[in-house]
Amino acid sequence: MTKQCQLAVHGLCISLLLLLAPGTLSAEWRAPNVHSIFSGSTFANGQSQNMGPAIRHTVEEYCDTLRFGLTMHAAVDGRRTQCGWGDRAANQVVAPAAGSCRQVGRELQGMQNQSGREYCDQSGDGWQYEPLDQVLRVEREMTFPEAYDSNLSVDTNVLSRWWERANLNLIMLERMPQTDNGDHGDRLITSLREACRSYDGHGGQFPSMPTFVLGMKHNPDDVSLYGGLLAAAGGTGQCCYDEDGCDIETDPAIDICTHIEDGRDEDKIRYDIAAQRYDCGGSAKLTETGAPDSTTLPNLECALAGKKCSGAFAPDPPTNFFGIFACIQVRPKDVPPEDFAVRYCHDDELNCHILTEGSGLEYVDENKTLYYLEGVNQNGTSYCSALGEGDATFEHWDCPNEGNPCDTGLPGRCGQGKISCDSGTEECVQTLAPMPEICNGLDDDCNGQVDNLSTSWDNQLFSVYDPTKLGDYDDDGVDREAIHCMERDVCTCQGGTLDYGGPGYEAHIMSWVPGTCVCGEGMAGESAGYTPAPSSDQQTQPRAGCSSATNGSATIAWMVFGLLGLMGLRRRGE
């Protein structure tokens, strides 16, 4: 599977609005940081056309679920100094923080009222200036200081902060990136590289930073394809490529981050986009992300919050970016992916499940730094929904194998156990106690011997069990009175062994089924559900004590023969 297909958020809150109230989750669950990236022209030319109200409304709707940040970048002609930015290409208006969504909403209201002009939007005065590559680089450097420009030999406290919570980019894309003089330079390929680097997380040294893309207004085809490439580079979409054109629904996806380094330059990629040699779509999972277009207010709410879709550019099913974001978490750095697990409980912790990779826990990125919960609980509610409604709890779990069967190392039935968790350490706990032997081909009393019926019932540990009460235990018509073979070592299991039964004595007795294991001849009649012991030429499984069982008639014959021989010798002597 290609890198860009790794965002496995299928079935995850596709049309669900998660309203996670503070305190409903354990301290382990940290609200992800969502870096919202806009250009100044996003809000130009009127409020309703550019969906400013819808953006503000959906951001505020998730105020208790996500930590929002807002970054703006220059839109046209490069007159950054008019904004007071100096040589910077971007301005981080609001850094992600608890409660930042209210401030983001106020800032969006201001941009909306000013039609974006205060963010260097000088519509019609010159060439477009879309320095998205610089924005992505600055965003990453502000999020992960010193991450790329050093050997990562930074303070341990800084390293630990990188792993506190998920960081996600949401780009509102409107135009192709250009330089400030109208030439494209290497803006497009550089922005793709920056998205790749953020998604890769410097080889897993810090958490992945995926890039989500939402196309704004009536994007021309080349901008839509560029948005698809950007989403694929950021791990949230996928694209195919062919010189004669391709179809992402039927053709294999490519790894964009490898593709752009395969002898391609800026001119080549722009030419291929204009020639429609790419086709892009969602992440090949049920929550189609990719780079959906939005042309009207309802369509924008459809993409951001999974509301009802309409119009030609409406994603179907709705994308619900914010619902997806709310479920993404960071794996602790000191726990390898193969050892990582979470404990998920619902209904006041009466029903708990240990979720591991591929079994309720799925990773977003190839380095397995970001993950989400996938599945439904016993009530048919998705894990994410139950958490959002406050009906479930969640915590990192140090014992991923808890509840799995294990071997205690003890003999017989005492060797069966389950893994338990004690202060973060897994240990194998015995689940079956020793029981008196019955004829089943197994070591029931855990002494290392099989079917030692002649001595097992004399053990003081079993004095509470009455062997005379082994008849029809549950009125099923099966007489179990002689399943201990009258406490003699004459048990033979020609048809294989039986089962240990449950932990209790009754379950132990009820596990016996007539016909598989039988007592020796003369020990029980056929009316009791037994059959005679097999003859010597039949294959039997040797059991402890069985070799001492002999045929009574044959023994008598040998005794008579020996007596007659002695009598004959005596007469000769006379």
PDB file of N, CA, C and O in Angstrom, residues 339-394:
ATOM      1  N   ASP A 339       3.772  -2.867  21.062  1.00  0.00           N
ATOM      2  CA  ASP A 339       3.411  -3.064  22.464  1.00  0.00           C
ATOM      3  C   ASP A 339       2.315  -2.119  22.922  1.00  0.00           C
ATOM      4  O   ASP A 339       1.902  -2.167  24.084  1.00  0.00           O
ATOM      5  N   PHE A 340       1.855  -1.246  22.037  1.00  0.00           N
ATOM      6  CA  PHE A 340       0.914  -0.216  22.453  1.00  0.00           C
ATOM      7  C   PHE A 340      -0.518  -0.737  22.430  1.00  0.00           C
ATOM      8  O   PHE A 340      -0.929  -1.442  21.516  1.00  0.00           O
ATOM      9  N   ALA A 341      -1.276  -0.388  23.455  1.00  0.00           N
ATOM     10  CA  ALA A 341      -2.683  -0.778  23.547  1.00  0.00           C
ATOM     11  C   ALA A 341      -3.439   0.290  24.317  1.00  0.00           C
ATOM     12  O   ALA A 341      -2.850   1.100  25.050  1.00  0.00           O
ATOM     13  N   VAL A 342      -4.749   0.327  24.118  1.00  0.00           N
ATOM     14  CA  VAL A 342      -5.600   1.211  24.904  1.00  0.00           C
ATOM     15  C   VAL A 342      -6.697   0.367  25.543  1.00  0.00           C
ATOM     16  O   VAL A 342      -7.098  -0.674  25.017  1.00  0.00           O
ATOM     17  N   ARG A 343      -7.144   0.822  26.685  1.00  0.00           N
ATOM     18  CA  ARG A 343      -8.255   0.164  27.387  1.00  0.00           C
ATOM     19  C   ARG A 343      -9.479   1.056  27.223  1.00  0.00           C
ATOM     20  O   ARG A 343      -9.512   2.186  27.683  1.00  0.00           O
ATOM     21  N   TYR A 344     -10.491   0.512  26.563  1.00  0.00           N
ATOM     22  CA  TYR A 344     -11.710   1.258  26.252  1.00  0.00           C
ATOM     23  C   TYR A 344     -12.860   0.647  27.048  1.00  0.00           C
ATOM     24  O   TYR A 344     -13.091  -0.569  26.989  1.00  0.00           O
ATOM     25  N   CYS A 345     -13.563   1.463  27.817  1.00  0.00           N
ATOM     26  CA  CYS A 345     -14.666   0.977  28.649  1.00  0.00           C
ATOM     27  C   CYS A 345     -15.918   1.802  28.378  1.00  0.00           C
ATOM     28  O   CYS A 345     -15.841   3.019  28.172  1.00  0.00           O
ATOM     29  N   HIS A 346     -17.059   1.152  28.385  1.00  0.00           N
ATOM     30  CA  HIS A 346     -18.322   1.868  28.276  1.00  0.00           C
ATOM     31  C   HIS A 346     -19.308   1.291  29.289  1.00  0.00           C
ATOM     32  O   HIS A 346     -19.052   0.266  29.924  1.00  0.00           O
ATOM     33  N   ASP A 347     -20.432   1.979  29.469  1.00  0.00           N
ATOM     34  CA  ASP A 347     -21.435   1.582  30.464  1.00  0.00           C
ATOM     35  C   ASP A 347     -20.824   1.522  31.861  1.00  0.00           C
ATOM     36  O   ASP A 347     -20.833   0.481  32.539  1.00  0.00           O
ATOM     37  N   ASP A 348     -20.257   2.665  32.295  1.00  0.00           N
ATOM     38  CA  ASP A 348     -19.680   2.770  33.641  1.00  0.00           C
ATOM     39  C   ASP A 348     -18.611   1.705  33.895  1.00  0.00           C
ATOM     40  O   ASP A 348     -18.528   1.115  34.977  1.00  0.00           O
ATOM     41  N   GLU A 349     -17.809   1.440  32.862  1.00  0.00           N
ATOM     42  CA  GLU A 349     -16.672   0.520  32.948  1.00  0.00           C
ATOM     43  C   GLU A 349     -17.089  -0.912  33.240  1.00  0.00           C
ATOM     44  O   GLU A 349     -16.297  -1.717  33.727  1.00  0.00           O
ATOM     45  N   LEU A 350     -18.339  -1.242  32.941  1.00  0.00           N
ATOM     46  CA  LEU A 350     -18.767  -2.635  33.104  1.00  0.00           C
ATOM     47  C   LEU A 350     -18.317  -3.483  31.924  1.00  0.00           C
ATOM     48  O   LEU A 350     -18.196  -4.704  32.045  1.00  0.00           O
ATOM     49  N   ASN A 351     -18.112  -2.852  30.797  1.00  0.00           N
ATOM     50  CA  ASN A 351     -17.662  -3.565  29.598  1.00  0.00           C
ATOM     51  C   ASN A 351     -16.395  -2.896  29.084  1.00  0.00           C
ATOM     52  O   ASN A 351     -16.444  -1.767  28.576  1.00  0.00           O
ATOM     53  N   CYS A 352     -15.282  -3.562  29.241  1.00  0.00           N
ATOM     54  CA  CYS A 352     -13.998  -3.004  28.847  1.00  0.00           C
ATOM     55  C   CYS A 352     -13.336  -3.895  27.794  1.00  0.00           C
ATOM     56  O   CYS A 352     -13.494  -5.121  27.820  1.00  0.00           O
ATOM     57  N   HIS A 353     -12.622  -3.263  26.895  1.00  0.00           N
ATOM     58  CA  HIS A 353     -11.933  -3.982  25.833  1.00  0.00           C
ATOM     59  C   HIS A 353     -10.510  -3.442  25.719  1.00  0.00           C
ATOM     60  O   HIS A 353     -10.281  -2.231  25.832  1.00  0.00           O
ATOM     61  N   ILE A 354      -9.585  -4.336  25.498  1.00  0.00           N
ATOM     62  CA  ILE A 354      -8.210  -3.936  25.215  1.00  0.00           C
ATOM     63  C   ILE A 354      -8.050  -3.871  23.702  1.00  0.00           C
ATOM     64  O   ILE A 354      -8.222  -4.874  23.006  1.00  0.00           O
ATOM     65  N   LEU A 355      -7.765  -2.686  23.183  1.00  0.00           N
ATOM     66  CA  LEU A 355      -7.662  -2.471  21.748  1.00  0.00           C
ATOM     67  C   LEU A 355      -6.191  -2.393  21.356  1.00  0.00           C
ATOM     68  O   LEU A 355      -5.414  -1.651  21.955  1.00  0.00           O
ATOM     69  N   THR A 356      -5.827  -3.169  20.339  1.00  0.00           N
ATOM     70  CA  THR A 356      -4.468  -3.172  19.820  1.00  0.00           C
ATOM     71  C   THR A 356      -4.515  -2.952  18.312  1.00  0.00           C
ATOM     72  O   THR A 356      -5.597  -2.927  17.703  1.00  0.00           O
ATOM     73  N   GLU A 357      -3.356  -2.798  17.696  1.00  0.00           N
ATOM     74  CA  GLU A 357      -3.299  -2.545  16.253  1.00  0.00           C
ATOM     75  C   GLU A 357      -4.033  -3.631  15.473  1.00  0.00           C
ATOM     76  O   GLU A 357      -3.806  -4.817  15.675  1.00  0.00           O
ATOM     77  N   GLY A 358      -4.936  -3.214  14.600  1.00  0.00           N
ATOM     78  CA  GLY A 358      -5.718  -4.145  13.811  1.00  0.00           C
ATOM     79  C   GLY A 358      -6.909  -4.705  14.534  1.00  0.00           C
ATOM     80  O   GLY A 358      -7.715  -5.427  13.945  1.00  0.00           O
ATOM     81  N   SER A 359      -7.041  -4.397  15.806  1.00  0.00           N
ATOM     82  CA  SER A 359      -8.170  -4.884  16.600  1.00  0.00           C
ATOM     83  C   SER A 359      -8.721  -3.730  17.419  1.00  0.00           C
ATOM     84  O   SER A 359      -8.589  -3.680  18.634  1.00  0.00           O
ATOM     85  N   GLY A 360      -9.323  -2.773  16.722  1.00  0.00           N
ATOM     86  CA  GLY A 360      -9.920  -1.623  17.364  1.00  0.00           C
ATOM     87  C   GLY A 360      -9.036  -0.397  17.388  1.00  0.00           C
ATOM     88  O   GLY A 360      -9.490   0.695  17.695  1.00  0.00           O
ATOM     89  N   LEU A 361      -7.754  -0.550  17.059  1.00  0.00           N
ATOM     90  CA  LEU A 361      -6.815   0.568  17.039  1.00  0.00           C
ATOM     91  C   LEU A 361      -6.131   0.588  15.683  1.00  0.00           C
ATOM     92  O   LEU A 361      -5.549  -0.412  15.266  1.00  0.00           O
ATOM     93  N   GLU A 362      -6.225   1.726  14.985  1.00  0.00           N
ATOM     94  CA  GLU A 362      -5.628   1.856  13.658  1.00  0.00           C
ATOM     95  C   GLU A 362      -4.686   3.066  13.638  1.00  0.00           C
ATOM     96  O   GLU A 362      -4.949   4.087  14.274  1.00  0.00           O
ATOM     97  N   TYR A 363      -3.590   2.928  12.891  1.00  0.00           N
ATOM     98  CA  TYR A 363      -2.613   4.015  12.791  1.00  0.00           C
ATOM     99  C   TYR A 363      -2.878   4.864  11.558  1.00  0.00           C
ATOM    100  O   TYR A 363      -3.307   4.358  10.510  1.00  0.00           O
ATOM    101  N   VAL A 364      -2.594   6.157  11.671  1.00  0.00           N
ATOM    102  CA  VAL A 364      -2.791   7.102  10.589  1.00  0.00           C
ATOM    103  C   VAL A 364      -1.609   7.091   9.630  1.00  0.00           C
ATOM    104  O   VAL A 364      -1.770   7.095   8.416  1.00  0.00           O
ATOM    105  N   ASP A 365      -0.391   7.082  10.176  1.00  0.00           N
ATOM    106  CA  ASP A 365       0.801   7.264   9.360  1.00  0.00           C
ATOM    107  C   ASP A 365       1.678   6.016   9.375  1.00  0.00           C
ATOM    108  O   ASP A 365       1.525   5.129  10.216  1.00  0.00           O
ATOM    109  N   GLU A 366       2.593   5.956   8.413  1.00  0.00           N
ATOM    110  CA  GLU A 366       3.470   4.795   8.283  1.00  0.00           C
ATOM    111  C   GLU A 366       4.384   4.623   9.480  1.00  0.00           C
ATOM    112  O   GLU A 366       4.757   3.510   9.839  1.00  0.00           O
ATOM    113  N   ASN A 367       4.771   5.726  10.122  1.00  0.00           N
ATOM    114  CA  ASN A 367       5.637   5.636  11.290  1.00  0.00           C
ATOM    115  C   ASN A 367       4.881   5.266  12.555  1.00  0.00           C
ATOM    116  O   ASN A 367       5.486   5.097  13.615  1.00  0.00           O
ATOM    117  N   LYS A 368       3.569   5.182  12.441  1.00  0.00           N
ATOM    118  CA  LYS A 368       2.704   4.759  13.547  1.00  0.00           C
ATOM    119  C   LYS A 368       2.871   5.647  14.775  1.00  0.00           C
ATOM    120  O   LYS A 368       3.048   5.174  15.892  1.00  0.00           O
ATOM    121  N   THR A 369       2.799   6.952  14.522  1.00  0.00           N
ATOM    122  CA  THR A 369       2.830   7.892  15.641  1.00  0.00           C
ATOM    123  C   THR A 369       1.439   8.396  15.994  1.00  0.00           C
ATOM    124  O   THR A 369       1.183   8.772  17.141  1.00  0.00           O
ATOM    125  N   LEU A 370       0.523   8.440  15.026  1.00  0.00           N
ATOM    126  CA  LEU A 370      -0.845   8.888  15.249  1.00  0.00           C
ATOM    127  C   LEU A 370      -1.798   7.704  15.067  1.00  0.00           C
ATOM    128  O   LEU A 370      -1.603   6.878  14.188  1.00  0.00           O
ATOM    129  N   TYR A 371      -2.822   7.670  15.891  1.00  0.00           N
ATOM    130  CA  TYR A 371      -3.773   6.563  15.805  1.00  0.00           C
ATOM    131  C   TYR A 371      -5.182   7.050  16.103  1.00  0.00           C
ATOM    132  O   TYR A 371      -5.396   8.188  16.543  1.00  0.00           O
ATOM    133  N   TYR A 372      -6.168   6.199  15.861  1.00  0.00           N
ATOM    134  CA  TYR A 372      -7.560   6.483  16.189  1.00  0.00           C
ATOM    135  C   TYR A 372      -8.235   5.168  16.550  1.00  0.00           C
ATOM    136  O   TYR A 372      -7.680   4.079  16.308  1.00  0.00           O
ATOM    137  N   LEU A 373      -9.412   5.238  17.131  1.00  0.00           N
ATOM    138  CA  LEU A 373     -10.165   4.049  17.530  1.00  0.00           C
ATOM    139  C   LEU A 373     -11.188   3.722  16.462  1.00  0.00           C
ATOM    140  O   LEU A 373     -11.931   4.589  16.009  1.00  0.00           O
ATOM    141  N   GLU A 374     -11.258   2.460  16.093  1.00  0.00           N
ATOM    142  CA  GLU A 374     -12.140   2.003  15.019  1.00  0.00           C
ATOM    143  C   GLU A 374     -12.990   0.853  15.536  1.00  0.00           C
ATOM    144  O   GLU A 374     -12.464  -0.152  16.016  1.00  0.00           O
ATOM    145  N   GLY A 375     -14.300   0.982  15.459  1.00  0.00           N
ATOM    146  CA  GLY A 375     -15.166  -0.112  15.868  1.00  0.00           C
ATOM    147  C   GLY A 375     -16.402   0.382  16.593  1.00  0.00           C
ATOM    148  O   GLY A 375     -16.625   1.591  16.758  1.00  0.00           O
ATOM    149  N   VAL A 376     -17.234  -0.556  17.023  1.00  0.00           N
ATOM    150  CA  VAL A 376     -18.457  -0.234  17.750  1.00  0.00           C
ATOM    151  C   VAL A 376     -18.488  -1.035  19.038  1.00  0.00           C
ATOM    152  O   VAL A 376     -17.909  -2.125  19.132  1.00  0.00           O
ATOM    153  N   ASN A 377     -19.154  -0.502  20.054  1.00  0.00           N
ATOM    154  CA  ASN A 377     -19.267  -1.214  21.316  1.00  0.00           C
ATOM    155  C   ASN A 377     -20.481  -2.138  21.295  1.00  0.00           C
ATOM    156  O   ASN A 377     -21.152  -2.283  20.270  1.00  0.00           O
ATOM    157  N   GLN A 378     -20.790  -2.757  22.429  1.00  0.00           N
ATOM    158  CA  GLN A 378     -21.866  -3.733  22.484  1.00  0.00           C
ATOM    159  C   GLN A 378     -23.231  -3.118  22.225  1.00  0.00           C
ATOM    160  O   GLN A 378     -24.185  -3.829  21.914  1.00  0.00           O
ATOM    161  N   ASN A 379     -23.346  -1.811  22.361  1.00  0.00           N
ATOM    162  CA  ASN A 379     -24.610  -1.138  22.094  1.00  0.00           C
ATOM    163  C   ASN A 379     -24.752  -0.738  20.631  1.00  0.00           C
ATOM    164  O   ASN A 379     -25.743  -0.113  20.253  1.00  0.00           O
ATOM    165  N   GLY A 380     -23.754  -1.079  19.810  1.00  0.00           N
ATOM    166  CA  GLY A 380     -23.792  -0.708  18.412  1.00  0.00           C
ATOM    167  C   GLY A 380     -23.351   0.716  18.147  1.00  0.00           C
ATOM    168  O   GLY A 380     -23.487   1.217  17.033  1.00  0.00           O
ATOM    169  N   THR A 381     -22.831   1.397  19.163  1.00  0.00           N
ATOM    170  CA  THR A 381     -22.358   2.777  19.022  1.00  0.00           C
ATOM    171  C   THR A 381     -20.862   2.774  18.732  1.00  0.00           C
ATOM    172  O   THR A 381     -20.118   2.007  19.339  1.00  0.00           O
ATOM    173  N   SER A 382     -20.432   3.616  17.803  1.00  0.00           N
ATOM    174  CA  SER A 382     -19.013   3.665  17.492  1.00  0.00           C
ATOM    175  C   SER A 382     -18.235   4.127  18.713  1.00  0.00           C
ATOM    176  O   SER A 382     -18.746   4.856  19.572  1.00  0.00           O
ATOM    177  N   TYR A 383     -16.980   3.679  18.804  1.00  0.00           N
ATOM    178  CA  TYR A 383     -16.137   4.076  19.922  1.00  0.00           C
ATOM    179  C   TYR A 383     -16.059   5.604  20.021  1.00  0.00           C
ATOM    180  O   TYR A 383     -16.132   6.176  21.109  1.00  0.00           O
ATOM    181  N   CYS A 384     -15.908   6.266  18.876  1.00  0.00           N
ATOM    182  CA  CYS A 384     -15.799   7.720  18.879  1.00  0.00           C
ATOM    183  C   CYS A 384     -17.085   8.361  19.382  1.00  0.00           C
ATOM    184  O   CYS A 384     -17.056   9.316  20.169  1.00  0.00           O
ATOM    185  N   SER A 385     -18.231   7.850  18.933  1.00  0.00           N
ATOM    186  CA  SER A 385     -19.510   8.419  19.355  1.00  0.00           C
ATOM    187  C   SER A 385     -19.711   8.262  20.851  1.00  0.00           C
ATOM    188  O   SER A 385     -20.134   9.197  21.539  1.00  0.00           O
ATOM    189  N   ALA A 386     -19.405   7.080  21.380  1.00  0.00           N
ATOM    190  CA  ALA A 386     -19.592   6.834  22.807  1.00  0.00           C
ATOM    191  C   ALA A 386     -18.699   7.751  23.632  1.00  0.00           C
ATOM    192  O   ALA A 386     -19.113   8.276  24.671  1.00  0.00           O
ATOM    193  N   LEU A 387     -17.474   7.964  23.164  1.00  0.00           N
ATOM    194  CA  LEU A 387     -16.591   8.892  23.863  1.00  0.00           C
ATOM    195  C   LEU A 387     -17.148  10.307  23.811  1.00  0.00           C
ATOM    196  O   LEU A 387     -17.146  11.038  24.797  1.00  0.00           O
ATOM    197  N   GLY A 388     -17.650  10.685  22.639  1.00  0.00           N
ATOM    198  CA  GLY A 388     -18.191  12.025  22.477  1.00  0.00           C
ATOM    199  C   GLY A 388     -19.428  12.272  23.318  1.00  0.00           C
ATOM    200  O   GLY A 388     -19.684  13.395  23.763  1.00  0.00           O
ATOM    201  N   GLU A 389     -20.213  11.230  23.569  1.00  0.00           N
ATOM    202  CA  GLU A 389     -21.422  11.362  24.369  1.00  0.00           C
ATOM    203  C   GLU A 389     -21.160  11.191  25.858  1.00  0.00           C
ATOM    204  O   GLU A 389     -22.085  11.233  26.672  1.00  0.00           O
ATOM    205  N   GLY A 390     -19.907  10.975  26.224  1.00  0.00           N
ATOM    206  CA  GLY A 390     -19.569  10.820  27.625  1.00  0.00           C
ATOM    207  C   GLY A 390     -19.938   9.474  28.200  1.00  0.00           C
ATOM    208  O   GLY A 390     -19.991   9.306  29.425  1.00  0.00           O
ATOM    209  N   ASP A 391     -20.203   8.474  27.338  1.00  0.00           N
ATOM    210  CA  ASP A 391     -20.613   7.146  27.803  1.00  0.00           C
ATOM    211  C   ASP A 391     -19.460   6.156  27.836  1.00  0.00           C
ATOM    212  O   ASP A 391     -19.683   4.958  28.016  1.00  0.00           O
ATOM    213  N   ALA A 392     -18.260   6.631  27.633  1.00  0.00           N
ATOM    214  CA  ALA A 392     -17.117   5.724  27.588  1.00  0.00           C
ATOM    215  C   ALA A 392     -15.882   6.417  28.144  1.00  0.00           C
ATOM    216  O   ALA A 392     -15.809   7.648  28.214  1.00  0.00           O
ATOM    217  N   THR A 393     -14.917   5.626  28.546  1.00  0.00           N
ATOM    218  CA  THR A 393     -13.630   6.134  29.005  1.00  0.00           C
ATOM    219  C   THR A 393     -12.530   5.453  28.220  1.00  0.00           C
ATOM    220  O   THR A 393     -12.739   4.405  27.601  1.00  0.00           O
ATOM    221  N   PHE A 394     -11.371   6.044  28.278  1.00  0.00           N
ATOM    222  CA  PHE A 394     -10.263   5.605  27.435  1.00  0.00           C
ATOM    223  C   PHE A 394      -8.959   5.893  28.164  1.00  0.00           C
ATOM    224  O   PHE A 394      -8.830   6.925  28.818  1.00  0.00           O
TER     225      PHE A 394
END
